[in-house]
């Protein structure tokens, strides 16, 4: 059974980058009939905020990425405690007493000598007496995980291929602070074990963490999950922009972006598969494959997303948007105006045009023409073919064709220079209102 997890810290809203991570975890779980877990990394009580927990749930729900299961690290401190005890008993975790300033000084000295700033494990040399003395002085230890330096850390990453790290070049990571609070590293590994996570899908900024966590899985006697580290996203300016970091569901939603557009875009961005306007997820689930992911950072562009969104809106069936349309709008109305929308909210503008008050006096040179058009409109049959009949009749009466024929009609009937197919709009406007608009534009009393 495939189990994936999305593990945001509730210290802010989701942004494009972590929405993508959530989506890929969701897609992989769905593709394999597995489970998608939301794990809230809220060990940092100061920075975690319940409002963000709600926002994360709401955003995932709106995106259609609701988890099958939810866990919170703040409810699992006992499990981390037990894991630390086991590691300590096995000699894989040890207390250290250096202050932040002392550690900083060590780092500076190492760097000054041209050495990598790796923790020197001085705490491992402390005698029991020295430790007691430090504790008697009121020093509380923080805890480090002791890395095994004997063999390189190796794994086959689903995106990056074979990875190798030399543990001797890494500091033994601090896993618990002196005040008893937990850092991310150990709780995450413990959770992945307890929740049966089979695939860890996250950004490549976590590659080094993976090396450390692989040793934690081994030290805790658990098999390691598979890992997929994805290249990060950049903004349209090329860099990991501030704007990208703040672009979230709220902003995209305000711009009329559909969840399906975000899903279609982020499922394929950075892969060798084309981004296509899928209004349904099945093909995205089916084709989702880490082997298609590139190693280079992918560029996320809001304008491209807006264009993809329009192409998806054009496909959405009435029943998927009905709740967001103006009261009274029918499937026929929606089908007529849908091909012209950039987002669903614009349907309201066209609704007003169809059924509200439109009055646009014609250019002087078009007035007589529109009076003829009104005359023709009285004679034709008002069926689904009304537009063809009307334009043919006007053409016969006036001799106009092309733009000189169509533009004044569109302006008089919709008040706009462009829009959905007139053939679809005209029957919806209806005979009486169309006649009224043509006469008004011609300047005739209606
Ligand atoms: N809370 C971590 C983060 O947001 C989770 C990383 C992970 O997926 O393990 O970066």
Coordinates of C-alpha atoms and ligand atoms in Angstrom, one line a residue:
X1 CA 0.0 0.0 0.0
X2 CA 1.5 3.3 -1.1
X3 CA 1.4 6.0 1.6
X4 CA 2.5 9.6 0.9
X5 CA 2.4 12.6 3.1
X6 CA 2.4 16.3 2.8
X7 CA 4.0 17.9 5.8
X8 CA 3.6 21.7 6.0
X9 CA 4.5 23.7 9.0
X10 CA 1.5 25.9 9.9
X11 CA 3.5 29.0 10.1
X12 CA 2.0 30.6 6.9
X13 CA -0.3 30.0 4.0
X14 CA 0.4 27.5 1.3
X15 CA 2.2 28.9 -1.7
X16 CA 2.7 27.6 -5.2
X17 CA 5.7 25.6 -4.2
X18 CA 4.1 23.7 -1.4
X19 CA 0.8 23.3 -3.3
X20 CA 2.9 21.5 -5.9
X21 CA 4.4 19.2 -3.3
X22 CA 1.0 18.5 -1.9
X23 CA -0.4 17.7 -5.4
X24 CA 2.5 15.4 -6.3
X25 CA 2.0 13.4 -3.1
X26 CA -1.7 13.3 -3.8
X27 CA -1.2 12.2 -7.4
X28 CA 1.2 9.4 -6.5
X29 CA -1.1 8.1 -3.8
X30 CA -4.1 8.2 -6.2
X31 CA -2.2 6.6 -9.0
X32 CA -1.4 3.6 -6.7
X33 CA -4.7 3.4 -4.9
X34 CA -2.8 4.5 -1.8
X35 CA -3.3 6.9 1.1
X36 CA -2.5 10.6 1.2
X37 CA -1.6 11.9 4.7
X38 CA -1.6 15.5 5.9
X39 CA 0.9 15.9 8.6
X40 CA 1.1 19.2 10.3
X41 CA 4.6 19.9 11.4
X42 CA 3.6 22.0 14.4
X43 CA 6.4 21.3 16.9
X44 CA 7.3 24.9 17.0
X45 CA 4.6 26.2 19.2
X46 CA 5.7 29.8 18.9
X47 CA 5.5 30.0 15.2
X48 CA 2.6 27.7 14.6
X49 CA -0.8 29.3 14.3
X50 CA -4.1 27.6 14.5
X51 CA -5.4 30.0 11.8
X52 CA -2.9 28.6 9.4
X53 CA -4.0 25.1 10.2
X54 CA -7.5 26.0 9.2
X55 CA -6.2 27.8 6.1
X56 CA -4.1 24.8 5.0
X57 CA -7.1 22.5 5.4
X58 CA -9.4 24.9 3.5
X59 CA -6.9 25.4 0.7
X60 CA -6.3 21.7 0.2
X61 CA -10.1 21.1 0.2
X62 CA -10.7 23.8 -2.4
X63 CA -7.9 22.3 -4.5
X64 CA -9.6 18.9 -4.3
X65 CA -6.6 17.5 -2.4
X66 CA -8.3 16.7 0.9
X67 CA -6.2 14.2 2.8
X68 CA -7.3 10.7 3.7
X69 CA -5.8 11.1 7.1
X70 CA -4.4 13.9 9.2
X71 CA -1.8 14.0 12.0
X72 CA -0.2 16.6 14.1
X73 CA 3.2 16.5 15.5
X74 CA 2.2 18.4 18.6
X75 CA 0.1 15.4 19.6
X76 CA 3.0 13.0 19.2
X77 CA 5.7 14.2 21.6
X78 CA 5.6 11.0 23.6
X79 CA 6.6 9.0 20.4
X80 CA 9.6 11.4 19.8
X81 CA 10.6 11.0 23.5
X82 CA 10.5 7.2 23.2
X83 CA 12.6 7.3 20.0
X84 CA 15.2 9.6 21.6
X85 CA 15.5 7.2 24.5
X86 CA 16.0 4.3 22.2
X87 CA 18.6 6.2 20.3
X88 CA 20.4 7.3 23.4
X89 CA 20.4 3.8 24.8
X90 CA 22.0 2.6 21.6
X91 CA 24.6 5.3 21.7
X92 CA 23.1 7.1 18.6
X93 CA 22.0 10.2 20.5
X94 CA 24.0 12.2 23.0
X95 CA 23.6 15.3 25.1
X96 CA 25.7 18.4 24.3
X97 CA 26.0 21.5 26.3
X98 CA 27.6 24.1 24.0
X99 CA 25.8 27.4 23.8
X100 CA 24.9 29.0 20.5
X101 CA 27.8 31.4 20.9
X102 CA 30.3 28.7 21.7
X103 CA 29.2 26.8 18.6
X104 CA 29.4 29.9 16.5
X105 CA 33.0 30.5 17.7
X106 CA 34.0 26.9 16.8
X107 CA 32.5 27.4 13.3
X108 CA 34.5 30.6 12.8
X109 CA 37.7 29.0 13.9
X110 CA 37.2 26.0 11.5
X111 CA 36.3 28.3 8.6
X112 CA 39.4 30.4 9.4
X113 CA 41.5 27.3 9.1
X114 CA 39.8 26.4 5.8
X115 CA 38.0 23.4 7.4
X116 CA 34.4 22.4 6.8
X117 CA 32.3 23.8 9.8
X118 CA 31.4 20.3 11.1
X119 CA 30.5 19.9 14.7
X120 CA 33.6 18.4 16.5
X121 CA 31.7 16.1 18.8
X122 CA 33.4 17.6 21.8
X123 CA 30.3 16.6 23.8
X124 CA 31.2 12.9 23.3
X125 CA 34.4 13.4 25.2
X126 CA 32.7 14.8 28.3
X127 CA 33.2 12.6 31.4
X128 CA 30.2 11.9 33.7
X129 CA 31.8 14.3 36.2
X130 CA 32.1 17.1 33.7
X131 CA 28.5 16.6 32.7
X132 CA 27.3 16.7 36.3
X133 CA 29.3 19.9 36.8
X134 CA 27.7 21.5 33.8
X135 CA 24.2 20.5 34.9
X136 CA 25.0 21.7 38.4
X137 CA 25.8 25.0 36.8
X138 CA 22.3 25.1 35.4
X139 CA 23.2 24.1 31.9
X140 CA 20.6 22.0 30.1
X141 CA 21.7 19.8 27.3
X142 CA 20.5 19.8 23.8
X143 CA 20.5 16.4 22.0
X144 CA 22.4 15.4 18.9
X145 CA 22.0 12.4 16.7
X146 CA 25.3 10.6 16.2
X147 CA 25.9 9.9 12.6
X148 CA 27.6 6.7 11.5
X149 CA 30.7 7.7 9.7
X150 CA 31.6 4.2 8.5
X151 CA 29.9 4.1 5.1
X152 CA 28.7 6.6 2.6
X153 CA 24.9 7.4 2.7
X154 CA 23.5 6.2 -0.6
X155 CA 20.0 6.1 -2.1
X156 CA 18.3 5.9 -5.4
X157 CA 16.2 9.1 -5.7
X158 CA 13.1 8.8 -7.8
X159 CA 13.9 12.1 -9.4
X160 CA 17.6 12.7 -9.0
X161 CA 18.9 9.1 -9.5
X162 CA 21.7 7.7 -7.3
X163 CA 22.6 10.0 -4.5
X164 CA 25.7 9.8 -2.2
X165 CA 26.7 11.8 0.8
X166 CA 29.7 11.5 3.0
X167 CA 28.4 11.5 6.6
X168 CA 31.9 12.6 7.9
X169 CA 31.2 16.0 6.2
X170 CA 28.0 16.5 8.1
X171 CA 27.4 17.7 11.6
X172 CA 25.6 15.4 14.0
X173 CA 22.2 17.1 13.8
X174 CA 20.6 18.7 16.8
X175 CA 17.4 16.9 17.3
X176 CA 16.1 18.4 20.5
X177 CA 16.8 21.8 22.0
X178 CA 17.8 22.5 25.5
X179 CA 14.3 23.7 26.3
X180 CA 13.0 20.3 25.4
X181 CA 11.4 21.4 22.1
X182 CA 11.9 19.3 19.0
X183 CA 13.6 20.2 15.8
X184 CA 12.1 18.9 12.5
X185 CA 14.5 16.1 11.8
X186 CA 13.8 13.2 14.2
X187 CA 10.0 13.7 14.6
X188 CA 9.7 13.6 10.8
X189 CA 11.5 10.3 10.6
X190 CA 9.5 8.8 13.5
X191 CA 6.3 9.9 11.9
X192 CA 7.2 8.5 8.6
X193 CA 7.9 5.1 10.3
X194 CA 4.7 5.2 12.5
X195 CA 2.4 6.3 9.6
X196 CA 3.8 3.7 7.2
X197 CA 4.9 6.3 4.7
X198 CA 6.3 4.6 1.7
X199 CA 7.3 7.6 -0.4
X200 CA 8.6 10.9 0.7
X201 CA 8.1 13.5 -2.0
X202 CA 9.5 16.9 -1.3
X203 CA 11.7 19.7 -2.6
X204 CA 15.4 19.2 -3.3
X205 CA 16.2 21.6 -0.4
X206 CA 15.7 18.5 1.8
X207 CA 18.4 16.3 0.1
X208 CA 20.8 16.6 3.0
X209 CA 18.1 16.1 5.5
X210 CA 17.3 12.8 3.7
X211 CA 20.9 11.7 4.2
X212 CA 20.5 12.3 8.0
X213 CA 17.1 10.8 8.2
X214 CA 18.1 7.6 6.3
X215 CA 20.5 7.0 9.2
X216 CA 17.7 7.6 11.7
X217 CA 15.5 5.1 10.0
X218 CA 18.3 2.5 10.2
X219 CA 19.1 3.4 13.8
X220 CA 15.4 2.9 14.7
X221 CA 15.4 -0.4 12.9
X222 CA 12.9 0.6 10.3
X223 CA 13.0 0.3 6.5
X224 CA 13.4 3.6 4.8
X225 CA 10.8 5.0 2.4
X226 CA 11.6 5.8 -1.2
X227 CA 12.5 9.5 -1.8
X228 CA 11.7 11.8 -4.6
X229 CA 13.3 15.3 -4.4
X230 CA 12.0 17.7 -6.9
X231 CA 13.7 20.7 -8.4
X232 CA 12.4 23.9 -7.0
X233 CA 10.2 26.4 -8.8
X234 CA 11.3 29.8 -9.9
X235 CA 9.1 32.8 -10.7
X236 CA 8.8 34.3 -14.1
X237 CA 11.8 36.5 -13.4
X238 CA 13.9 33.4 -13.3
X239 CA 14.7 33.5 -9.6
X240 CA 12.9 32.0 -6.6
X241 CA 11.0 35.2 -6.3
X242 CA 9.3 36.7 -3.3
X243 CA 6.1 36.9 -5.3
X244 CA 6.1 33.2 -6.0
X245 CA 6.5 32.6 -2.3
X246 CA 3.4 34.7 -1.6
X247 CA 1.3 33.4 -4.4
X248 CA -1.2 31.1 -2.8
X249 CA -4.7 29.8 -3.2
X250 CA -6.2 33.0 -2.0
X251 CA -4.6 35.1 -4.7
X252 CA -5.1 32.6 -7.5
X253 CA -8.7 32.2 -6.5
X254 CA -9.3 35.9 -6.5
X255 CA -8.0 36.0 -10.1
X256 CA -10.6 33.5 -11.1
X257 CA -8.2 30.6 -11.4
X258 CA -10.0 27.2 -11.2
X259 CA -8.5 24.5 -9.0
X260 CA -8.3 22.3 -12.1
X261 CA -6.1 24.8 -13.8
X262 CA -3.7 24.8 -10.8
X263 CA -3.7 21.0 -10.8
X264 CA -3.2 20.7 -14.5
X265 CA -0.3 23.2 -14.5
X266 CA 1.5 22.0 -11.4
X267 CA 1.1 18.3 -12.2
X268 CA 3.2 18.7 -15.4
X269 CA 5.3 21.7 -14.8
X270 CA 9.0 20.7 -14.7
X271 CA 8.3 17.3 -16.4
X272 CA 8.8 16.1 -19.9
X273 CA 5.0 15.8 -20.4
X274 CA 3.1 18.7 -22.0
X275 CA 1.0 21.0 -19.8
X276 CA -2.5 20.5 -21.2
X277 CA -5.9 21.9 -20.3
X278 CA -7.3 18.9 -18.5
X279 CA -10.6 19.6 -16.8
X280 CA -10.4 16.2 -15.2
X281 CA -7.7 14.6 -13.1
X282 CA -7.8 11.0 -14.4
X283 CA -5.3 11.5 -17.2
X284 CA -3.0 13.4 -14.8
X285 CA -3.1 10.7 -12.3
X286 CA -2.5 8.0 -14.9
X287 CA 0.5 9.7 -16.4
X288 CA 2.1 10.9 -13.2
X289 CA 5.6 9.5 -13.0
X290 CA 8.7 10.7 -11.3
X291 CA 10.8 9.5 -14.2
X292 CA 9.4 12.3 -16.3
X293 CA 10.7 15.0 -13.9
X294 CA 13.6 17.1 -14.9
X295 CA 16.5 18.2 -12.7
X296 CA 16.4 21.9 -13.7
X297 CA 14.2 24.4 -11.8
X298 CA 10.9 24.9 -13.5
X299 CA 9.5 28.4 -14.2
X300 CA 6.0 29.2 -12.9
X301 CA 4.2 32.0 -14.7
X302 CA 0.9 33.4 -13.6
X303 CA 0.0 34.5 -17.1
X304 CA 0.5 31.1 -18.5
X305 CA -1.7 29.8 -15.7
X306 CA -4.4 32.3 -16.6
X307 CA -4.3 31.2 -20.2
X308 CA -4.5 27.5 -19.2
X309 CA -7.4 28.5 -16.9
X310 CA -9.4 30.0 -19.8
X311 CA -9.0 26.8 -21.8
X312 CA -10.2 24.8 -18.9
X313 CA -13.2 27.1 -18.3
X314 CA -14.2 26.6 -21.9
X315 CA -14.7 22.9 -21.2
X316 CA -16.4 23.0 -17.9
X317 CA -19.9 21.6 -18.1
X318 CA -22.8 23.6 -16.6
X319 CA -23.3 21.4 -13.6
X320 CA -19.7 22.0 -12.4
X321 CA -20.2 25.8 -12.4
X322 CA -24.0 26.2 -11.8
X323 CA -23.6 27.2 -8.2
X324 CA -21.3 30.1 -9.1
X325 CA -23.5 31.5 -11.9
X326 CA -26.1 34.2 -11.7
X327 CA -29.5 33.1 -10.6
X328 CA -31.6 31.9 -13.5
X329 CA -28.7 31.2 -15.9
X330 CA -29.4 28.1 -17.8
X331 CA -27.1 25.4 -19.4
X332 CA -27.8 27.0 -22.8
X333 CA -26.7 30.4 -21.6
X334 CA -23.6 28.9 -20.1
X335 CA -22.8 27.0 -23.3
X336 CA -23.2 30.1 -25.4
X337 CA -20.9 32.4 -23.4
X338 CA -18.4 29.8 -22.0
X339 CA -16.1 29.9 -25.1
X340 CA -15.4 33.6 -24.5
X341 CA -14.6 33.6 -20.8
X342 CA -11.3 33.9 -19.0
X343 CA -12.9 32.9 -15.8
X344 CA -16.3 31.8 -14.5
X345 CA -17.0 35.1 -12.7
X346 CA -17.1 36.8 -16.1
X347 CA -20.2 34.9 -16.9
X348 CA -22.1 37.4 -14.8
X349 CA -21.0 40.2 -17.2
X350 CA -22.4 38.3 -20.1
X351 CA -25.5 37.5 -18.2
X352 CA -26.1 41.2 -17.7
X353 CA -25.5 41.7 -21.4
X354 CA -28.0 39.0 -22.3
X355 CA -30.8 40.0 -19.9
X356 CA -30.0 43.4 -18.6
X357 CA -30.2 46.8 -20.2
X358 CA -28.0 47.3 -23.3
X359 CA -28.2 50.6 -25.1
X360 CA -25.5 51.6 -27.5
X361 CA -26.4 54.3 -30.0
X362 CA -24.8 53.5 -33.4
X363 CA -22.3 55.6 -35.3
X364 CA -24.2 58.0 -37.6
X365 CA -23.3 56.1 -40.7
X366 CA -24.7 52.9 -39.3
X367 CA -28.1 54.2 -38.2
X368 CA -30.0 53.7 -41.4
X369 CA -28.4 50.3 -41.7
X370 CA -29.6 49.3 -38.2
X371 CA -33.1 50.5 -39.0
X372 CA -33.1 48.1 -41.9
X373 CA -31.7 45.4 -39.6
X374 CA -34.7 46.0 -37.2
X375 CA -37.0 45.6 -40.2
X376 CA -35.4 42.3 -41.2
X377 CA -35.6 41.1 -37.6
X378 CA -39.3 41.5 -37.7
X379 CA -39.6 39.1 -40.7
X380 CA -37.3 36.2 -39.9
X381 CA -38.1 33.1 -38.0
X382 CA -36.8 33.3 -34.4
X383 CA -35.4 29.8 -34.0
X384 CA -32.0 28.4 -33.2
X385 CA -30.9 29.6 -36.7
X386 CA -32.0 33.2 -36.2
X387 CA -28.6 34.8 -36.6
X388 CA -28.0 33.2 -40.0
X389 CA -31.5 34.2 -41.1
X390 CA -31.1 37.7 -39.8
X391 CA -27.7 38.4 -41.4
X392 CA -28.8 36.9 -44.7
X393 CA -31.9 39.1 -44.7
X394 CA -29.9 42.2 -43.8
X395 CA -27.3 41.5 -46.5
X396 CA -30.1 41.2 -49.1
X397 CA -31.6 44.5 -48.0
X398 CA -28.5 46.6 -47.6
X399 CA -25.8 44.9 -49.6
X400 CA -23.4 45.1 -46.7
X401 CA -21.1 42.2 -45.8
X402 CA -18.2 41.3 -43.6
X403 CA -17.2 43.6 -40.8
X404 CA -19.5 46.4 -42.0
X405 CA -22.4 44.0 -41.6
X406 CA -21.4 42.3 -38.4
X407 CA -19.7 44.9 -36.2
X408 CA -22.7 47.4 -36.0
X409 CA -25.0 44.5 -35.3
X410 CA -22.8 43.1 -32.5
X411 CA -22.5 46.6 -31.0
X412 CA -26.2 47.2 -31.1
X413 CA -27.1 43.8 -29.7
X414 CA -24.4 43.4 -27.0
X415 CA -23.0 46.9 -26.5
X416 CA -19.5 45.4 -27.1
X417 CA -17.1 45.0 -30.0
X418 CA -16.3 41.4 -29.3
X419 CA -17.6 38.4 -27.4
X420 CA -19.2 35.0 -27.8
X421 CA -20.6 33.8 -31.1
X422 CA -23.6 36.0 -32.1
X423 CA -25.3 32.8 -33.4
X424 CA -25.4 31.5 -29.8
X425 CA -26.2 34.8 -28.2
X426 CA -29.1 36.0 -30.4
X427 CA -31.6 33.3 -29.5
X428 CA -30.9 34.0 -25.8
X429 CA -31.4 37.7 -26.2
X430 CA -34.7 36.8 -27.9
X431 CA -36.8 38.5 -30.5
X432 CA -38.4 41.3 -28.5
X433 CA -35.3 42.5 -26.8
X434 CA -33.2 42.2 -30.0
X435 CA -35.7 44.3 -31.8
X436 CA -35.7 46.9 -29.1
X437 CA -31.9 47.1 -29.1
X438 CA -31.7 47.4 -32.9
X439 CA -34.3 50.2 -32.9
X440 CA -32.7 52.0 -30.0
X441 CA -29.3 51.9 -31.7
X442 CA -30.8 53.2 -34.9
X443 CA -32.2 56.1 -33.0
X444 CA -35.7 55.1 -33.6
X445 CA -38.3 55.4 -30.8
X446 CA -38.7 51.8 -29.5
Ligands
LIG1 N1 7.7 20.7 7.5 C1 8.8 20.4 6.5 C2 8.8 21.5 5.5 O1 7.8 22.1 5.3 C3 8.5 19.1 5.9 C4 9.5 18.5 5.0 C5 9.2 17.1 4.7 O2 8.5 16.9 3.8 O3 9.7 16.2 5.4 O4 9.8 21.7 4.9

